[in-house]
Short mmCIF file of N, CA and C in Angstrom, two decimals:
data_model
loop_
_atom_site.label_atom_id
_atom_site.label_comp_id
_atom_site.label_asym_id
_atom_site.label_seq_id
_atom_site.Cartn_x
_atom_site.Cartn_y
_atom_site.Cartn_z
N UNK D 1 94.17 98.46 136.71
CA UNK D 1 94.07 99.50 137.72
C UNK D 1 94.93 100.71 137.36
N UNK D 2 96.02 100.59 137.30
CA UNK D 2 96.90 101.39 136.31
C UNK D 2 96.10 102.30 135.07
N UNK D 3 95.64 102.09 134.52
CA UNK D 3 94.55 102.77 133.44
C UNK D 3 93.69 103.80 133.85
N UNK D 4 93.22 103.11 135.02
CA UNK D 4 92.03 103.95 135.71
C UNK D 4 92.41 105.06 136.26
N UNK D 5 93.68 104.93 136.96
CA UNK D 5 94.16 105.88 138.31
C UNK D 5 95.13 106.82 137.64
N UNK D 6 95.59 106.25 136.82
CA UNK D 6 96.90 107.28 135.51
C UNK D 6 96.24 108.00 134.66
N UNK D 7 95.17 107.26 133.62
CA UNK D 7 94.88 107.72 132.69
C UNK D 7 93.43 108.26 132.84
N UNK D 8 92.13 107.26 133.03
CA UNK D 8 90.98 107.63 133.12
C UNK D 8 90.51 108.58 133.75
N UNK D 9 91.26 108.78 135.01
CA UNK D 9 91.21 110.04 135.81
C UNK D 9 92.32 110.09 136.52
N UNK D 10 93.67 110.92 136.51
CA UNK D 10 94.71 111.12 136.98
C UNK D 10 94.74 111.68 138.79
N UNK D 11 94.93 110.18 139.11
CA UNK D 11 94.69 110.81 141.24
C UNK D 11 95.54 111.42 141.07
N UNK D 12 95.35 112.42 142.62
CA UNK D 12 96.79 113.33 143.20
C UNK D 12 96.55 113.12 144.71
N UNK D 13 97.22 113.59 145.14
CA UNK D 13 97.71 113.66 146.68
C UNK D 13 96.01 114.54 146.99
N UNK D 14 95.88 115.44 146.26
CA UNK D 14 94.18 116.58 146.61
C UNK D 14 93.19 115.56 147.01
N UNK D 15 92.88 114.34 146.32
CA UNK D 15 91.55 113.92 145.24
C UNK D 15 91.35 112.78 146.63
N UNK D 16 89.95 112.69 146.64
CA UNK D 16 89.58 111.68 147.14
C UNK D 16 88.72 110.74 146.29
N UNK D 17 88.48 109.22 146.28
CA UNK D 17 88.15 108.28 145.61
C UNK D 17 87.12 107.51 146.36
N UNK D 18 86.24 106.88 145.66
CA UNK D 18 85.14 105.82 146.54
C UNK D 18 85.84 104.76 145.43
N UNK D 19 85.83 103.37 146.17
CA UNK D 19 86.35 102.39 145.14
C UNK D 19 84.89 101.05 145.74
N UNK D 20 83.95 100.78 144.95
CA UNK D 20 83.70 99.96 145.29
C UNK D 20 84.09 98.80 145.11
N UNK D 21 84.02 97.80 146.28
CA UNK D 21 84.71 96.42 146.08
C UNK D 21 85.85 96.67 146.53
N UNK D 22 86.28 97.21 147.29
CA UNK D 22 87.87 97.27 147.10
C UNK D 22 88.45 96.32 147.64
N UNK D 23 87.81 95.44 148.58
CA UNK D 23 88.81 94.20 148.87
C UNK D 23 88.50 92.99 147.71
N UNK D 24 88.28 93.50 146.74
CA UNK D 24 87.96 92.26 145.47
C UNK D 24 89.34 92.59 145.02
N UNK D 25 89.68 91.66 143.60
CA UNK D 25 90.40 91.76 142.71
C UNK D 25 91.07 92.94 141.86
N UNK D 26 89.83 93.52 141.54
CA UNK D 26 90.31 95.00 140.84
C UNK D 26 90.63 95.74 141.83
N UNK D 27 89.66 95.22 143.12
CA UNK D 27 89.04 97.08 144.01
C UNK D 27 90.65 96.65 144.89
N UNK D 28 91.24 95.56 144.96
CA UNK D 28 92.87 95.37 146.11
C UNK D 28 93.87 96.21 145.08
N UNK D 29 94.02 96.20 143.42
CA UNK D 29 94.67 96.31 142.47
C UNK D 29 95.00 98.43 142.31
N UNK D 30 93.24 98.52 142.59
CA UNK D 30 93.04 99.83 142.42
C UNK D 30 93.23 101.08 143.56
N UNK D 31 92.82 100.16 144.84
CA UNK D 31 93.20 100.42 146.02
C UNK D 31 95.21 101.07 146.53
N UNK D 32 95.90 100.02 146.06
CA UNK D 32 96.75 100.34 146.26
C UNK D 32 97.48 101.47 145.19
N UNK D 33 97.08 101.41 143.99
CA UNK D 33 97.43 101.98 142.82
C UNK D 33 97.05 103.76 143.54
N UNK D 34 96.02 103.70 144.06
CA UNK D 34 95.25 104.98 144.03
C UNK D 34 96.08 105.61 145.62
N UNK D 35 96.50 104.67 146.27
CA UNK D 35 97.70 104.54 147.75
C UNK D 35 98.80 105.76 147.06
N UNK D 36 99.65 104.75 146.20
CA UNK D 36 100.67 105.21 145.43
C UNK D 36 100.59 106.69 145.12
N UNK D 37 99.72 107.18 144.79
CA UNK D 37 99.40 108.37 144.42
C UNK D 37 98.73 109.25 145.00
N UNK D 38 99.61 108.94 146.09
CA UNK D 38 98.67 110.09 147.31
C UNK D 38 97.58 110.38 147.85
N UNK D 39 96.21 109.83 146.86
CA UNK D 39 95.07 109.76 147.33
C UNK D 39 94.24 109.42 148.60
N UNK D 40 93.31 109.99 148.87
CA UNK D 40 92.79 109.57 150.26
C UNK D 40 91.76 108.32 149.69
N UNK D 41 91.23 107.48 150.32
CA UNK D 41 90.41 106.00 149.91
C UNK D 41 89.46 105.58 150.92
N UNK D 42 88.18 105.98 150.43
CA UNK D 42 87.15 105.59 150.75
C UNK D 42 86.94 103.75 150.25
N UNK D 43 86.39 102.93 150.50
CA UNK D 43 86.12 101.88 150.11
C UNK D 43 84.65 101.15 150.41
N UNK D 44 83.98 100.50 149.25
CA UNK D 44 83.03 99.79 149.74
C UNK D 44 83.69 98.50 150.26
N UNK D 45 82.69 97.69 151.20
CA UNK D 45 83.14 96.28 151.63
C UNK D 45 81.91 95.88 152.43
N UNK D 46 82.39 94.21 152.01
CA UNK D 46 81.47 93.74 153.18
C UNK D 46 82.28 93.63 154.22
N UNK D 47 81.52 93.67 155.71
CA UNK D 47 81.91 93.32 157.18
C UNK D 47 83.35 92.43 157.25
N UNK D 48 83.06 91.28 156.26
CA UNK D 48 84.08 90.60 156.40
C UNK D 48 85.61 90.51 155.72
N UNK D 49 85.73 91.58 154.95
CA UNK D 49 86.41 91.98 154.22
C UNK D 49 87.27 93.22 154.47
N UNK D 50 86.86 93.51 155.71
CA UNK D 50 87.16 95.43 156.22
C UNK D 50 88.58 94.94 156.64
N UNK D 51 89.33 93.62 157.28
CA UNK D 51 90.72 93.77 157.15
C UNK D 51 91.72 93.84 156.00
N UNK D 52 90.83 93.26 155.24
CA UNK D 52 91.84 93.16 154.02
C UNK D 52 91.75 94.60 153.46
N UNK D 53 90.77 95.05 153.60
CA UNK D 53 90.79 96.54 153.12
C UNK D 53 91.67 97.84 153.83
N UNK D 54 91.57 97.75 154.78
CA UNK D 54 92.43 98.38 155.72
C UNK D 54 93.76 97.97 155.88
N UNK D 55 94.61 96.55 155.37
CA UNK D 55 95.54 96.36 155.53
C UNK D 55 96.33 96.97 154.32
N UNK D 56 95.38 97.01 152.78
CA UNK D 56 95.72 98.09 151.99
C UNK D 56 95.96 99.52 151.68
N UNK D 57 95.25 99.80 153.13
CA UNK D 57 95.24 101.54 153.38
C UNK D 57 94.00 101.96 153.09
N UNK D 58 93.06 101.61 152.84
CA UNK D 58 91.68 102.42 152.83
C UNK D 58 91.70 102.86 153.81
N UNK D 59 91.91 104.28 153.86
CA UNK D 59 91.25 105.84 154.60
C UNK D 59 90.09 105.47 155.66
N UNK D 60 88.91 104.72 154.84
CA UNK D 60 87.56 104.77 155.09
C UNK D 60 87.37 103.52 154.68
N UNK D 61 86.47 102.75 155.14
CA UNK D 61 85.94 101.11 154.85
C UNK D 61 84.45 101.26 155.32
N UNK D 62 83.56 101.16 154.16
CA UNK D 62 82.37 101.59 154.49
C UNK D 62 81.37 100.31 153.69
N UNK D 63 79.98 99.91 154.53
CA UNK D 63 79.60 99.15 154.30
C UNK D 63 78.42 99.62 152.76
N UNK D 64 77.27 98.94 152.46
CA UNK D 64 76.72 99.58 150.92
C UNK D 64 75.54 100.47 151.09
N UNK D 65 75.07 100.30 152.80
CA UNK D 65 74.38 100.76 153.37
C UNK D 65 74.53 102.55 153.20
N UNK D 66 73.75 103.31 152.50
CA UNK D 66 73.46 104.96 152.66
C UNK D 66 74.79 105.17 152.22
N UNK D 67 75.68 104.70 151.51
CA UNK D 67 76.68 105.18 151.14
C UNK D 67 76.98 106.35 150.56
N UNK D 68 75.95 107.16 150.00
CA UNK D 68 76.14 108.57 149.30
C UNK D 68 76.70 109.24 151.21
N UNK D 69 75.73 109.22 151.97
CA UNK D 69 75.87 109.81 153.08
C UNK D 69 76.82 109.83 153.64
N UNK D 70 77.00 108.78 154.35
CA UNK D 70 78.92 108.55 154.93
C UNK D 70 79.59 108.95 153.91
N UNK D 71 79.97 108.79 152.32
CA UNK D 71 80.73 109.54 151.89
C UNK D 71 80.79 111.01 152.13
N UNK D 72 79.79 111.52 152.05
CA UNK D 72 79.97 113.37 151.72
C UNK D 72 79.99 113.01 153.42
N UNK D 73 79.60 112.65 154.53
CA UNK D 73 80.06 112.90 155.89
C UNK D 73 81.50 113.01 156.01
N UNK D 74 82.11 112.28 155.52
CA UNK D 74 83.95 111.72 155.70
C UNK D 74 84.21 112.68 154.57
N UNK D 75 83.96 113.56 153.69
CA UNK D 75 84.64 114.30 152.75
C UNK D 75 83.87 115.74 153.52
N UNK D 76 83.43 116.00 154.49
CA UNK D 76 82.62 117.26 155.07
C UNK D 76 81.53 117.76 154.08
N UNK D 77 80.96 117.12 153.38
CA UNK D 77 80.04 117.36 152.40
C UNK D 77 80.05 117.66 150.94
N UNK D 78 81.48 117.37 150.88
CA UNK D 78 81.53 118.00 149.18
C UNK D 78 82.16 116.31 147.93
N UNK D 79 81.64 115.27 148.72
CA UNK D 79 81.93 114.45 147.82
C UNK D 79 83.24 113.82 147.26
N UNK D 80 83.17 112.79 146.32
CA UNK D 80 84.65 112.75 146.06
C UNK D 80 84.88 112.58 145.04
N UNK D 81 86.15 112.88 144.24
CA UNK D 81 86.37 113.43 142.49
C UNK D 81 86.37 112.47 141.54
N UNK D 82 86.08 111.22 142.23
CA UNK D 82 85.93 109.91 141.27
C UNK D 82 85.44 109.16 142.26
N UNK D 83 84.58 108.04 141.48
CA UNK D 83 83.76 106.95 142.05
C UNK D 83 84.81 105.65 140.92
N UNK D 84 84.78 104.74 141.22
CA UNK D 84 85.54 103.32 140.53
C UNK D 84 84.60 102.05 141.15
N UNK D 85 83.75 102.49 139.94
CA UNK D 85 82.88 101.24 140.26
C UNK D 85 83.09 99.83 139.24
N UNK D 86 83.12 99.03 139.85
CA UNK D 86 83.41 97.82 138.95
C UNK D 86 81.50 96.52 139.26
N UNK D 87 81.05 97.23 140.30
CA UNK D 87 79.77 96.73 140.86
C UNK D 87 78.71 96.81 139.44
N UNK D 88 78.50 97.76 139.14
CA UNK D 88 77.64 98.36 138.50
C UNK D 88 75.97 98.52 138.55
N UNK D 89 75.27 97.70 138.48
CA UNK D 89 73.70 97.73 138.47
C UNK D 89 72.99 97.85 139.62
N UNK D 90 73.94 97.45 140.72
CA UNK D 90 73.33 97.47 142.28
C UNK D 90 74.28 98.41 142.74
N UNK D 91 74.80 99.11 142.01
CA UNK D 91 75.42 100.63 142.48
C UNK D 91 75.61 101.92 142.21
N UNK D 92 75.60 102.25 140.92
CA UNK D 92 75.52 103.15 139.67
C UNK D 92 74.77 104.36 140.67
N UNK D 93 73.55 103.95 141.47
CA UNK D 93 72.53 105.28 142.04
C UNK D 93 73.80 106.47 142.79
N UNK D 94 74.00 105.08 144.17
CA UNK D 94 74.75 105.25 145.21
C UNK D 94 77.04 106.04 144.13
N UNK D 95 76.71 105.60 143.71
CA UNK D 95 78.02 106.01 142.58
C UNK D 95 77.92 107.71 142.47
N UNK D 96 76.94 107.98 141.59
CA UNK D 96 76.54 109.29 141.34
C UNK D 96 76.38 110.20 142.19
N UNK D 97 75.56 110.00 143.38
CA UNK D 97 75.44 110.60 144.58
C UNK D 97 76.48 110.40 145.40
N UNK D 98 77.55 109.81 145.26
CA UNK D 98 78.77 110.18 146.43
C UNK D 98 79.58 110.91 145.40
N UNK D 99 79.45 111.61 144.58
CA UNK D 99 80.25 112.43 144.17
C UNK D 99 80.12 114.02 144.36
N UNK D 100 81.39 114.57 144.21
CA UNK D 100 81.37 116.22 144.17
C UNK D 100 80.76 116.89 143.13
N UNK D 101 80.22 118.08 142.90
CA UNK D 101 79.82 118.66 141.48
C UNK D 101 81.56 118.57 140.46
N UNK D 102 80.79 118.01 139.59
CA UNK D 102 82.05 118.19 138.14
C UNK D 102 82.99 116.67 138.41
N UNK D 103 82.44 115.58 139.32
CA UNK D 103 83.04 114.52 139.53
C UNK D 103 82.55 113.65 138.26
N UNK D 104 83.57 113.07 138.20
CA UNK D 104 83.49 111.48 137.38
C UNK D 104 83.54 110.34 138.17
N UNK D 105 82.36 109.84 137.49
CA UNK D 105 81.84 108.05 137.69
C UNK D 105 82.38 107.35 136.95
N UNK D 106 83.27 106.46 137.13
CA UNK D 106 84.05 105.48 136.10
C UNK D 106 83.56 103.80 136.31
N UNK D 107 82.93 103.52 135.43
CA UNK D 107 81.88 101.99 135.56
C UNK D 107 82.80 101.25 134.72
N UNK D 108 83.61 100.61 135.39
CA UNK D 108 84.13 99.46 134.63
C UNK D 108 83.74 98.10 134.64
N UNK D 109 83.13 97.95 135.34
CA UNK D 109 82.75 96.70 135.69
C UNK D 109 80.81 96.18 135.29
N UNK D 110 80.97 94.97 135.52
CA UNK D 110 79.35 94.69 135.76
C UNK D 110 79.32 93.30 136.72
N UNK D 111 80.07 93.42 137.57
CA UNK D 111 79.57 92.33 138.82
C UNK D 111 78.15 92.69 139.17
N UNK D 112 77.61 92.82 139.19
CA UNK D 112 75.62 92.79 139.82
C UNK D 112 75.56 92.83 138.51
N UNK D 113 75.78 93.01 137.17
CA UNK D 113 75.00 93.45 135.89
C UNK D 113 75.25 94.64 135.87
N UNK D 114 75.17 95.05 134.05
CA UNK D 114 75.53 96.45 133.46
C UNK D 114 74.57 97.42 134.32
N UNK D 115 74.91 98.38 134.02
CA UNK D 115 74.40 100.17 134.51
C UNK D 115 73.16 100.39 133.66
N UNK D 116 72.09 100.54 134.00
CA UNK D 116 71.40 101.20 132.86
C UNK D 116 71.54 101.94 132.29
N UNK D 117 71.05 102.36 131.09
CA UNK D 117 70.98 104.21 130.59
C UNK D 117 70.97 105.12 131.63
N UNK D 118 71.26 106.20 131.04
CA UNK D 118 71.69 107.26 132.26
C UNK D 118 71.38 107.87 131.32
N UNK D 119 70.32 109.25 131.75
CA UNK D 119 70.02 110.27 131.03
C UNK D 119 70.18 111.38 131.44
N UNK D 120 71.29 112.39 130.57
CA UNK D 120 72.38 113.52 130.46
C UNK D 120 72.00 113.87 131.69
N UNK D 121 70.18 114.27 131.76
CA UNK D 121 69.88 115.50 132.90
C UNK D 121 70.13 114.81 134.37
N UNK D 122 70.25 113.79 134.39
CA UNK D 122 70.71 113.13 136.01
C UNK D 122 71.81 113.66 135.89
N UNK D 123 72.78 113.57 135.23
CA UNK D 123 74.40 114.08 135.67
C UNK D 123 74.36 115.71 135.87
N UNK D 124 73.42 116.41 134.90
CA UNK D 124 73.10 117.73 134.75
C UNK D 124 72.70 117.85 136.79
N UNK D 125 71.50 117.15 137.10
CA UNK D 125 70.90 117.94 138.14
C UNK D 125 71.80 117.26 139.31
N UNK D 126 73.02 116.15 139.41
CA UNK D 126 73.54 115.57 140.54
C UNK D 126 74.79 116.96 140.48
N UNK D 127 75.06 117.90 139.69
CA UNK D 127 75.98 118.97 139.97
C UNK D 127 77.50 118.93 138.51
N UNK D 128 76.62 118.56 137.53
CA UNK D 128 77.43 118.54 136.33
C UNK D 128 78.17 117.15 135.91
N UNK D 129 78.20 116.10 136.53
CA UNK D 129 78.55 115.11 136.33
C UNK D 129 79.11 114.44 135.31
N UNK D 130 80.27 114.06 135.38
CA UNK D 130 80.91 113.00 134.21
C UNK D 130 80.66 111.61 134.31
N UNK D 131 80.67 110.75 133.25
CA UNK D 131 80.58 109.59 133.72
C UNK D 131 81.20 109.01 132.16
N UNK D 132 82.18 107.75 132.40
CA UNK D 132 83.03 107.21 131.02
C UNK D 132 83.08 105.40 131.74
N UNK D 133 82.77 104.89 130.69
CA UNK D 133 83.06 103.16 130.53
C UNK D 133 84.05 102.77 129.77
N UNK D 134 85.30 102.95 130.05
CA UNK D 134 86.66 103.01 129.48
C UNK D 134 86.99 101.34 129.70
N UNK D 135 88.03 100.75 128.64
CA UNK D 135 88.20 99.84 128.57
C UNK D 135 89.35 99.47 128.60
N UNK D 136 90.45 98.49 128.98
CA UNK D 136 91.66 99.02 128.91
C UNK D 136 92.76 98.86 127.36
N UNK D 137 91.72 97.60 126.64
CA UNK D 137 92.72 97.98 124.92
C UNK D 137 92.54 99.62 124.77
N UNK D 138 91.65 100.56 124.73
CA UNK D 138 91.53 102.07 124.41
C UNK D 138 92.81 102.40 125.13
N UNK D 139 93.36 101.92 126.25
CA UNK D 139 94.23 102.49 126.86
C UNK D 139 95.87 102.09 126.65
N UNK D 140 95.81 101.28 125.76
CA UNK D 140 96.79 100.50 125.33
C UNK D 140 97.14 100.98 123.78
N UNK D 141 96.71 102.28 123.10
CA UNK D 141 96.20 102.74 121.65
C UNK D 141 97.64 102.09 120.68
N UNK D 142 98.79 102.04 121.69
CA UNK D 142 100.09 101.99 120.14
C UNK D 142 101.23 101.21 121.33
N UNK D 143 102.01 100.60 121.04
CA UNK D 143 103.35 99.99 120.90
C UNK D 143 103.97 101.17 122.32
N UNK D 144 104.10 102.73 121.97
CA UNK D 144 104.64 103.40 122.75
C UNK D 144 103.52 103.57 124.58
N UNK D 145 102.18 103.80 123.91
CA UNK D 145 101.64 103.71 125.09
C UNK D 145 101.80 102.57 125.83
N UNK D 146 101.92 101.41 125.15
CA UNK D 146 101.57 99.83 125.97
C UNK D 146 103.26 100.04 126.61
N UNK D 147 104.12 99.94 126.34
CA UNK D 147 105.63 100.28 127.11
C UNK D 147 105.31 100.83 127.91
N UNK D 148 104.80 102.14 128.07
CA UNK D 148 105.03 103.46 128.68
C UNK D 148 104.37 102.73 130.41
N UNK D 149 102.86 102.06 129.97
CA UNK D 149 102.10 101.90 131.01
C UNK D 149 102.58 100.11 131.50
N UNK D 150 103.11 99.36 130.52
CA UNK D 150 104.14 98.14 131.56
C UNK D 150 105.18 98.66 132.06
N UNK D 151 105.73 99.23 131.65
CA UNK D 151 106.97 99.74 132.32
C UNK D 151 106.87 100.51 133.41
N UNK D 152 105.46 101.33 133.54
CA UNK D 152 105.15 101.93 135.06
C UNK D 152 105.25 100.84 135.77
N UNK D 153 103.91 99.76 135.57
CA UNK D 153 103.55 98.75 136.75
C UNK D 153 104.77 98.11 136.72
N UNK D 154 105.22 97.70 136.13
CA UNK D 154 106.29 96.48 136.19
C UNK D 154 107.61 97.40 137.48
N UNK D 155 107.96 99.01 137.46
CA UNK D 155 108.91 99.35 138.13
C UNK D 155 107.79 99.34 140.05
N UNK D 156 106.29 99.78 139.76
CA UNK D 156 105.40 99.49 141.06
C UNK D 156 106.16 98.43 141.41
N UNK D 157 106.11 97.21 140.90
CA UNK D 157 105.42 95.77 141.12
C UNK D 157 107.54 95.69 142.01
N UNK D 158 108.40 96.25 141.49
CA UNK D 158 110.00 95.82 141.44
C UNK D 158 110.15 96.83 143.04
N UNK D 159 109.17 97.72 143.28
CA UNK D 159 109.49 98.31 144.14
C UNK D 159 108.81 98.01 145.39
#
């Protein structure tokens, strides 16, 4: 989670996030990570899961139902600057469409199964779109980075 929220796309206090899953494993990990950093937090969930999500601070706890919609409703229409999908194949649509123009889709995951191809001009006509499948050895490149990013979580985890 650390990778995603530091490096893959750096939250701020501005940025708002859709995390699907967030009362799962990654989406509790990423949830709070994305807390830490000021961010506002949209979340997917099921029904039964909306306490655990909310006891993490999700902003927003939203079911999978029209989700592009309630997002840009709860952001006043302009989307939000990253999607953190770990879902992937039964979400990737709904991913793209809750974003702002010039947002990034970050697919780490494949719980439902991988993402299909995505071709340039969908990101072109959803308002310029980024989209990266980052892994976290890439994020780990040398000896100094792997310190740099235990030594963040490890002072999180002490605090």
């Amino acid at each position: 989670a650390h990778y995603l929220t530091r490096s893959t796309y750096k939250l701020g206090p501005d940025d708002w996030c859709l995390i699907h899953a967030c009362a799962g494993g990654t989406g509790q990990s990423l949830v709070q990570m994305a807390k830490i950093c000021g961010s506002k937090v949209i979340g997917t969930c099921s029904s039964t899961k909306v306490d655990i999500a909310r006891s993490l601070g999700v902003d927003y706890c939203i079911d999978y139902s029209d989700t592009a919609t309630k997002v840009k409703e709860i952001t006043d229409g302009k989307g939000v600057q990253v999607v953190y999908d770990g879902v992937g194949a039964s979400t990737w649509e709904m991913t793209l469409d809750s974003l702002c123009p010039r947002g990034l889709a970050v697919f780490f995951g494949n719980a439902s199964g991988p993402v299909p191809s995505i071709d340039p001009l969908i990101l072109n006509s959803k308002g310029s779109l980024y989209m990266t499948r980052p892994k976290l050895y890439d994020y780990l490149a040398d000896r100094k980075e792997l310190m740099w990013r235990g030594n963040q979580v490890m002072d999180l985890v002490g605090n």
